[in-house]
Amino acid sequence: IETSNIAYFYSEDGCTYLMTITGEKYLMDISLDTISKELNPANFFRVSRSCIVSMQAIKSIIKQAGRLRIIANPESSFEMTVSRSRVDDFLEWLEK
């Protein structure tokens, strides 16, 4: 799968998944730590321990109680929230 077709990666119940822009979900045999080292940081950002999101997948951002919640396209089955410690870096990444 080409990186231009990847919306986000996430971990759930000890497994890592890749979600494509078209909504296809794939089980990955690799950790998010390893994946994050291989991705272009201009296009992907690790918003939390359990999620890496592509710039193109971000539909909107909602500020809730000092935290940022990402609404992704395709919609995620989990709440995609930027970790408090990564908010400043995330906002800087968005501006680039």
Short mmCIF file of N, CA and C in Angstrom, two decimals, residues 3-70:
data_model
loop_
_atom_site.label_atom_id
_atom_site.label_comp_id
_atom_site.label_asym_id
_atom_site.label_seq_id
_atom_site.Cartn_x
_atom_site.Cartn_y
_atom_site.Cartn_z
N THR A 3 2.04 5.02 0.66
CA THR A 3 1.79 5.90 1.80
C THR A 3 0.74 6.96 1.47
N SER A 4 0.60 7.33 0.22
CA SER A 4 -0.41 8.32 -0.16
C SER A 4 -1.83 7.79 0.03
N ASN A 5 -1.98 6.49 0.20
CA ASN A 5 -3.29 5.88 0.41
C ASN A 5 -3.57 5.56 1.88
N ILE A 6 -2.65 5.91 2.77
CA ILE A 6 -2.80 5.60 4.19
C ILE A 6 -3.42 6.78 4.93
N ALA A 7 -4.48 6.51 5.67
CA ALA A 7 -5.14 7.55 6.48
C ALA A 7 -4.51 7.60 7.87
N TYR A 8 -4.41 6.45 8.52
CA TYR A 8 -3.81 6.39 9.85
C TYR A 8 -3.47 4.96 10.24
N PHE A 9 -2.62 4.86 11.25
CA PHE A 9 -2.27 3.59 11.89
C PHE A 9 -2.74 3.70 13.33
N TYR A 10 -3.16 2.59 13.90
CA TYR A 10 -3.53 2.61 15.31
C TYR A 10 -3.34 1.24 15.94
N SER A 11 -3.16 1.26 17.26
CA SER A 11 -3.03 0.02 18.02
C SER A 11 -4.27 -0.16 18.87
N GLU A 12 -4.73 -1.39 18.93
CA GLU A 12 -5.93 -1.71 19.71
C GLU A 12 -5.84 -3.16 20.14
N ASP A 13 -5.99 -3.40 21.42
CA ASP A 13 -5.94 -4.76 21.98
C ASP A 13 -4.66 -5.51 21.59
N GLY A 14 -3.53 -4.78 21.60
CA GLY A 14 -2.25 -5.41 21.32
C GLY A 14 -1.95 -5.62 19.84
N CYS A 15 -2.82 -5.18 18.97
CA CYS A 15 -2.61 -5.33 17.52
C CYS A 15 -2.47 -3.95 16.87
N THR A 16 -1.74 -3.90 15.78
CA THR A 16 -1.55 -2.67 15.02
C THR A 16 -2.30 -2.78 13.70
N TYR A 17 -3.03 -1.71 13.37
CA TYR A 17 -3.83 -1.69 12.15
C TYR A 17 -3.47 -0.50 11.27
N LEU A 18 -3.67 -0.68 9.99
CA LEU A 18 -3.52 0.39 9.01
C LEU A 18 -4.90 0.63 8.42
N MET A 19 -5.32 1.89 8.33
CA MET A 19 -6.59 2.25 7.72
C MET A 19 -6.28 3.08 6.48
N THR A 20 -6.83 2.68 5.35
CA THR A 20 -6.61 3.43 4.12
C THR A 20 -7.63 4.54 3.98
N ILE A 21 -7.38 5.42 3.04
CA ILE A 21 -8.28 6.54 2.77
C ILE A 21 -9.66 6.03 2.34
N THR A 22 -9.69 4.87 1.70
CA THR A 22 -10.96 4.31 1.23
C THR A 22 -11.67 3.47 2.28
N GLY A 23 -11.09 3.39 3.51
CA GLY A 23 -11.74 2.68 4.60
C GLY A 23 -11.37 1.22 4.73
N GLU A 24 -10.35 0.77 3.99
CA GLU A 24 -9.91 -0.61 4.12
C GLU A 24 -8.99 -0.71 5.34
N LYS A 25 -9.16 -1.78 6.11
CA LYS A 25 -8.41 -1.97 7.35
C LYS A 25 -7.52 -3.20 7.21
N TYR A 26 -6.24 -3.03 7.59
CA TYR A 26 -5.28 -4.13 7.49
C TYR A 26 -4.58 -4.33 8.82
N LEU A 27 -4.40 -5.58 9.19
CA LEU A 27 -3.65 -5.94 10.39
C LEU A 27 -2.17 -5.91 10.02
N MET A 28 -1.37 -5.23 10.85
CA MET A 28 0.06 -5.10 10.58
C MET A 28 0.87 -5.94 11.56
N ASP A 29 1.97 -6.49 11.10
CA ASP A 29 2.86 -7.28 11.94
C ASP A 29 4.09 -6.44 12.29
N ILE A 30 3.83 -5.21 12.76
CA ILE A 30 4.91 -4.26 13.05
C ILE A 30 4.38 -3.27 14.09
N SER A 31 5.25 -2.76 14.93
CA SER A 31 4.80 -1.84 15.97
C SER A 31 4.68 -0.41 15.46
N LEU A 32 3.92 0.40 16.19
CA LEU A 32 3.80 1.82 15.83
C LEU A 32 5.14 2.52 15.95
N ASP A 33 5.98 2.12 16.89
CA ASP A 33 7.31 2.71 17.03
C ASP A 33 8.13 2.52 15.75
N THR A 34 8.11 1.32 15.23
CA THR A 34 8.85 1.02 14.00
C THR A 34 8.24 1.76 12.81
N ILE A 35 6.92 1.77 12.73
CA ILE A 35 6.24 2.45 11.63
C ILE A 35 6.57 3.94 11.64
N SER A 36 6.53 4.56 12.81
CA SER A 36 6.76 6.00 12.89
C SER A 36 8.16 6.39 12.42
N LYS A 37 9.13 5.52 12.59
CA LYS A 37 10.50 5.80 12.13
C LYS A 37 10.62 5.73 10.62
N GLU A 38 9.70 5.03 9.96
CA GLU A 38 9.79 4.83 8.52
C GLU A 38 8.94 5.82 7.71
N LEU A 39 8.08 6.58 8.38
CA LEU A 39 7.19 7.50 7.68
C LEU A 39 7.80 8.89 7.53
N ASN A 40 7.36 9.60 6.50
CA ASN A 40 7.78 10.98 6.28
C ASN A 40 7.09 11.86 7.33
N PRO A 41 7.87 12.52 8.20
CA PRO A 41 7.26 13.34 9.25
C PRO A 41 6.50 14.55 8.73
N ALA A 42 6.68 14.91 7.49
CA ALA A 42 5.91 16.01 6.91
C ALA A 42 4.47 15.58 6.64
N ASN A 43 4.25 14.28 6.48
CA ASN A 43 2.92 13.77 6.13
C ASN A 43 2.21 13.03 7.26
N PHE A 44 2.97 12.53 8.24
CA PHE A 44 2.39 11.73 9.32
C PHE A 44 2.83 12.26 10.67
N PHE A 45 1.93 12.18 11.66
CA PHE A 45 2.24 12.64 13.01
C PHE A 45 1.72 11.62 14.02
N ARG A 46 2.54 11.31 14.99
CA ARG A 46 2.14 10.40 16.07
C ARG A 46 1.42 11.22 17.12
N VAL A 47 0.10 11.15 17.12
CA VAL A 47 -0.71 11.98 18.02
C VAL A 47 -0.80 11.41 19.43
N SER A 48 -0.54 10.11 19.57
CA SER A 48 -0.59 9.45 20.88
C SER A 48 0.20 8.15 20.81
N ARG A 49 0.27 7.46 21.93
CA ARG A 49 0.97 6.16 21.93
C ARG A 49 0.29 5.16 21.01
N SER A 50 -0.99 5.36 20.76
CA SER A 50 -1.74 4.36 20.01
C SER A 50 -2.18 4.79 18.61
N CYS A 51 -1.71 5.96 18.12
CA CYS A 51 -2.19 6.42 16.82
C CYS A 51 -1.19 7.32 16.09
N ILE A 52 -1.04 7.05 14.79
CA ILE A 52 -0.28 7.89 13.87
C ILE A 52 -1.25 8.30 12.78
N VAL A 53 -1.38 9.60 12.52
CA VAL A 53 -2.36 10.07 11.55
C VAL A 53 -1.66 10.77 10.38
N SER A 54 -2.27 10.62 9.21
CA SER A 54 -1.80 11.31 8.01
C SER A 54 -2.45 12.68 7.95
N MET A 55 -1.71 13.66 7.46
CA MET A 55 -2.24 15.02 7.31
C MET A 55 -3.53 15.00 6.48
N GLN A 56 -3.54 14.21 5.41
CA GLN A 56 -4.69 14.20 4.51
C GLN A 56 -5.94 13.55 5.12
N ALA A 57 -5.78 12.81 6.19
CA ALA A 57 -6.93 12.14 6.82
C ALA A 57 -7.65 13.04 7.83
N ILE A 58 -7.04 14.16 8.18
CA ILE A 58 -7.64 15.05 9.18
C ILE A 58 -8.76 15.87 8.54
N LYS A 59 -9.98 15.57 8.98
CA LYS A 59 -11.16 16.28 8.47
C LYS A 59 -11.41 17.56 9.26
N SER A 60 -11.31 17.45 10.59
CA SER A 60 -11.47 18.61 11.46
C SER A 60 -10.85 18.31 12.82
N ILE A 61 -10.69 19.38 13.60
CA ILE A 61 -10.12 19.26 14.94
C ILE A 61 -11.04 19.99 15.91
N ILE A 62 -11.39 19.32 16.98
CA ILE A 62 -12.29 19.90 17.98
C ILE A 62 -11.50 20.07 19.28
N LYS A 63 -11.55 21.26 19.84
CA LYS A 63 -10.88 21.50 21.13
C LYS A 63 -11.88 21.20 22.23
N GLN A 64 -11.51 20.28 23.12
CA GLN A 64 -12.36 19.86 24.23
C GLN A 64 -11.55 19.84 25.51
N ALA A 65 -11.91 20.67 26.44
CA ALA A 65 -11.26 20.70 27.77
C ALA A 65 -9.74 20.75 27.66
N GLY A 66 -9.24 21.60 26.78
CA GLY A 66 -7.80 21.76 26.63
C GLY A 66 -7.12 20.68 25.82
N ARG A 67 -7.88 19.76 25.27
CA ARG A 67 -7.33 18.68 24.45
C ARG A 67 -7.83 18.83 23.03
N LEU A 68 -7.14 18.21 22.11
CA LEU A 68 -7.54 18.26 20.71
C LEU A 68 -8.03 16.89 20.26
N ARG A 69 -9.23 16.86 19.73
CA ARG A 69 -9.81 15.62 19.21
C ARG A 69 -9.85 15.73 17.70
N ILE A 70 -9.33 14.72 17.03
CA ILE A 70 -9.28 14.72 15.57
C ILE A 70 -10.46 13.94 15.02
#
